C-alpha positions in Angstrom: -29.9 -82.1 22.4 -28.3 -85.0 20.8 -30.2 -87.8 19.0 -30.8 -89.9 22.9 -32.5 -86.7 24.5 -29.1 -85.3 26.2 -27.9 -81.8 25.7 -24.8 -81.1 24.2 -22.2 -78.9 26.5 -21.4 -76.4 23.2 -18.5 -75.0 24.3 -16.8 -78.2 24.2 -18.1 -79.3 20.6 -15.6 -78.8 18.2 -13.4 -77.0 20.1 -11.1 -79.6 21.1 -9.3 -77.7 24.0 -11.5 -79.1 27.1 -14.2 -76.4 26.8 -11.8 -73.4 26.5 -12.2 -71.1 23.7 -9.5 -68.9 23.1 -7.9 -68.5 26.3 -5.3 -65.6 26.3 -2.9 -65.4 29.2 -0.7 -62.4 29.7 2.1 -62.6 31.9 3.1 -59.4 33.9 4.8 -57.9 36.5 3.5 -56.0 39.4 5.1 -54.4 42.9 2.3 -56.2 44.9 -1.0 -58.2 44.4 -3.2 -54.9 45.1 -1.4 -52.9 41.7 -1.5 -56.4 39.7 -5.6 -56.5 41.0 -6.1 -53.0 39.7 -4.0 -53.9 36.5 -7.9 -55.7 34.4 -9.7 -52.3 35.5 -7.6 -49.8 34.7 -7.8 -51.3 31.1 -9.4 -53.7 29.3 -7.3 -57.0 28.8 -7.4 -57.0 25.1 -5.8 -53.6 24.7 -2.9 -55.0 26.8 0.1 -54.6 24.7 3.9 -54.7 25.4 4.8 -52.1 28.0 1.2 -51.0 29.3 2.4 -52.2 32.4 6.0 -50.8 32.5 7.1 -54.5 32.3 6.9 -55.4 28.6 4.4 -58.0 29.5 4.2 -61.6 27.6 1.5 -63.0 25.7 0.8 -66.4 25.2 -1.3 -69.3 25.2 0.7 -71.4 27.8 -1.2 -71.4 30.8 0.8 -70.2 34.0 0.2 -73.7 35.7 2.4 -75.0 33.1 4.9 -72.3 32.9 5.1 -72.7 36.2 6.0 -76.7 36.1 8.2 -76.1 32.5 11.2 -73.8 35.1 10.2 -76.1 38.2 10.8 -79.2 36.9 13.0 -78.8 33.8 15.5 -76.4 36.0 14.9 -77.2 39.3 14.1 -81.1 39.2 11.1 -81.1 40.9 9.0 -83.5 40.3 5.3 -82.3 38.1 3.3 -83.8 41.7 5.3 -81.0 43.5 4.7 -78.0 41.9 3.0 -75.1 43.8 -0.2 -74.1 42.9 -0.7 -70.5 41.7 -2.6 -67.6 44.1 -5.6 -66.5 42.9 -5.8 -62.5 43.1 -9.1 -61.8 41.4 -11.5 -63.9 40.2 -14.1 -62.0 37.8 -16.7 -63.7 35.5 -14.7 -61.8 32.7 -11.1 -63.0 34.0 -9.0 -64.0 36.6 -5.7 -63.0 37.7 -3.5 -65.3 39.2 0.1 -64.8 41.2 3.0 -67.2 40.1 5.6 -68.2 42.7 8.9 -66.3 42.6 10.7 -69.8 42.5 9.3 -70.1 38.7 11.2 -66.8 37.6 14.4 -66.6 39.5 15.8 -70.2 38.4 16.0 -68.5 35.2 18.2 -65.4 35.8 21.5 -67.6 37.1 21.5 -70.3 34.1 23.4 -70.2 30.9 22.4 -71.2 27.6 23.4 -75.1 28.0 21.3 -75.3 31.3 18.0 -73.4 28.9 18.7 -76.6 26.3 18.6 -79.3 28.6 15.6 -77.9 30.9 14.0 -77.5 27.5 14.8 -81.4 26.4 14.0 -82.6 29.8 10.5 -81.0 29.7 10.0 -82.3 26.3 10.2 -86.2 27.9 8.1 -85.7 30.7 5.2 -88.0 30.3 1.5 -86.8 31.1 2.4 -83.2 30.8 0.6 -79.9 29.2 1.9 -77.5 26.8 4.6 -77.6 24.1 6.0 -80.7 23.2 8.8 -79.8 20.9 12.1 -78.9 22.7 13.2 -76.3 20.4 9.9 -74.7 21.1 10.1 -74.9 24.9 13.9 -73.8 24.5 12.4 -70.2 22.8 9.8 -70.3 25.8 12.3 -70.6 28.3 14.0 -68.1 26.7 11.1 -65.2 26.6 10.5 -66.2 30.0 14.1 -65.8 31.0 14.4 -62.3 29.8 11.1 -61.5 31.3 12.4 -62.9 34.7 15.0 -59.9 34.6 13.4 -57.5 33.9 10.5 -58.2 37.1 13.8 -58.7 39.4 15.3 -55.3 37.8 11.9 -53.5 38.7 11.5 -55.6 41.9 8.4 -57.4 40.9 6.3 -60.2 41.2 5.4 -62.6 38.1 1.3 -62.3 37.6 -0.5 -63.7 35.1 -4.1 -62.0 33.8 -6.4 -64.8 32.1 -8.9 -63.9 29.9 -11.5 -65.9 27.0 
């Protein structure tokens, strides 16, 4: 309780992320949504390393929503209104799996290093945006997530992302 008799939410004090603490994401591929559901039981998320899923998973704290609107929009032009929300696949009070669309890996796999630079400096001007704000830093992104969109269309998979505090 503060000083006027109101309680204070205490995962948002001091944490200065909107009331998330420590949000992982790990990115991952997966034939179907029934394999990536199984994927948070068959081990615990935070022994999820780089190839426990035979798709030398990602790790990061970029949240698949914005992933999702750093290909669509930097790549494909379309405008941060327009992107498609993500498929929830589980929802557990210990995390949540979540599909991505296929249209926010396959841009990826046909583009050449100019076309990576200037989705990366277009994302960094979009206004009222999440995630990295640096193009040099959304150029590497786009990069990891370019190599990890061919390897899900060499195994014929599906992007998924597991989300866990």
């Amino acid at each position: 309780m503060d000083r006027r008799g109101r309680a204070i939410d205490r995962l948002r004090v001091g944490s200065g992320n909107g009331g998330r603490v420590g949000v992982t994401y790990k990115y991952f591929g997966a034939p179907d949504g029934a394999t990536a559901a199984r994927v948070p039981i068959s081990m615990r998320p935070e022994e999820l390393g780089g190839d426990e899923l035979g798709m030398g998973g990602m790790f990061t704290k970029i949240k698949p929503e914005t992933m999702a609107a750093m290909v669509l929009t930097g790549i494909e032009g379309v405008p941060l209104h327009k992107v498609p929300p993500l498929e929830l696949v589980v929802l557990h009070p210990d995390y949540a799996v979540v599909k991505l669309p296929m249209t926010v890996v396959d841009p990826l796999r046909g583009i050449g290093e100019e076309a990576v630079g200037a989705a990366a400096f277009i994302w960094s001007t979009v206004p009222d945006r999440g995630g990295p704000r640096d193009a040099f830093n959304v150029y590497q992104l786009l990069h990891e997530w370019q190599d990890f969109s061919h390897r899900l269309h060499e195994a014929g998979h599906q992007p998924y992302c597991l989300v866990w505090p």
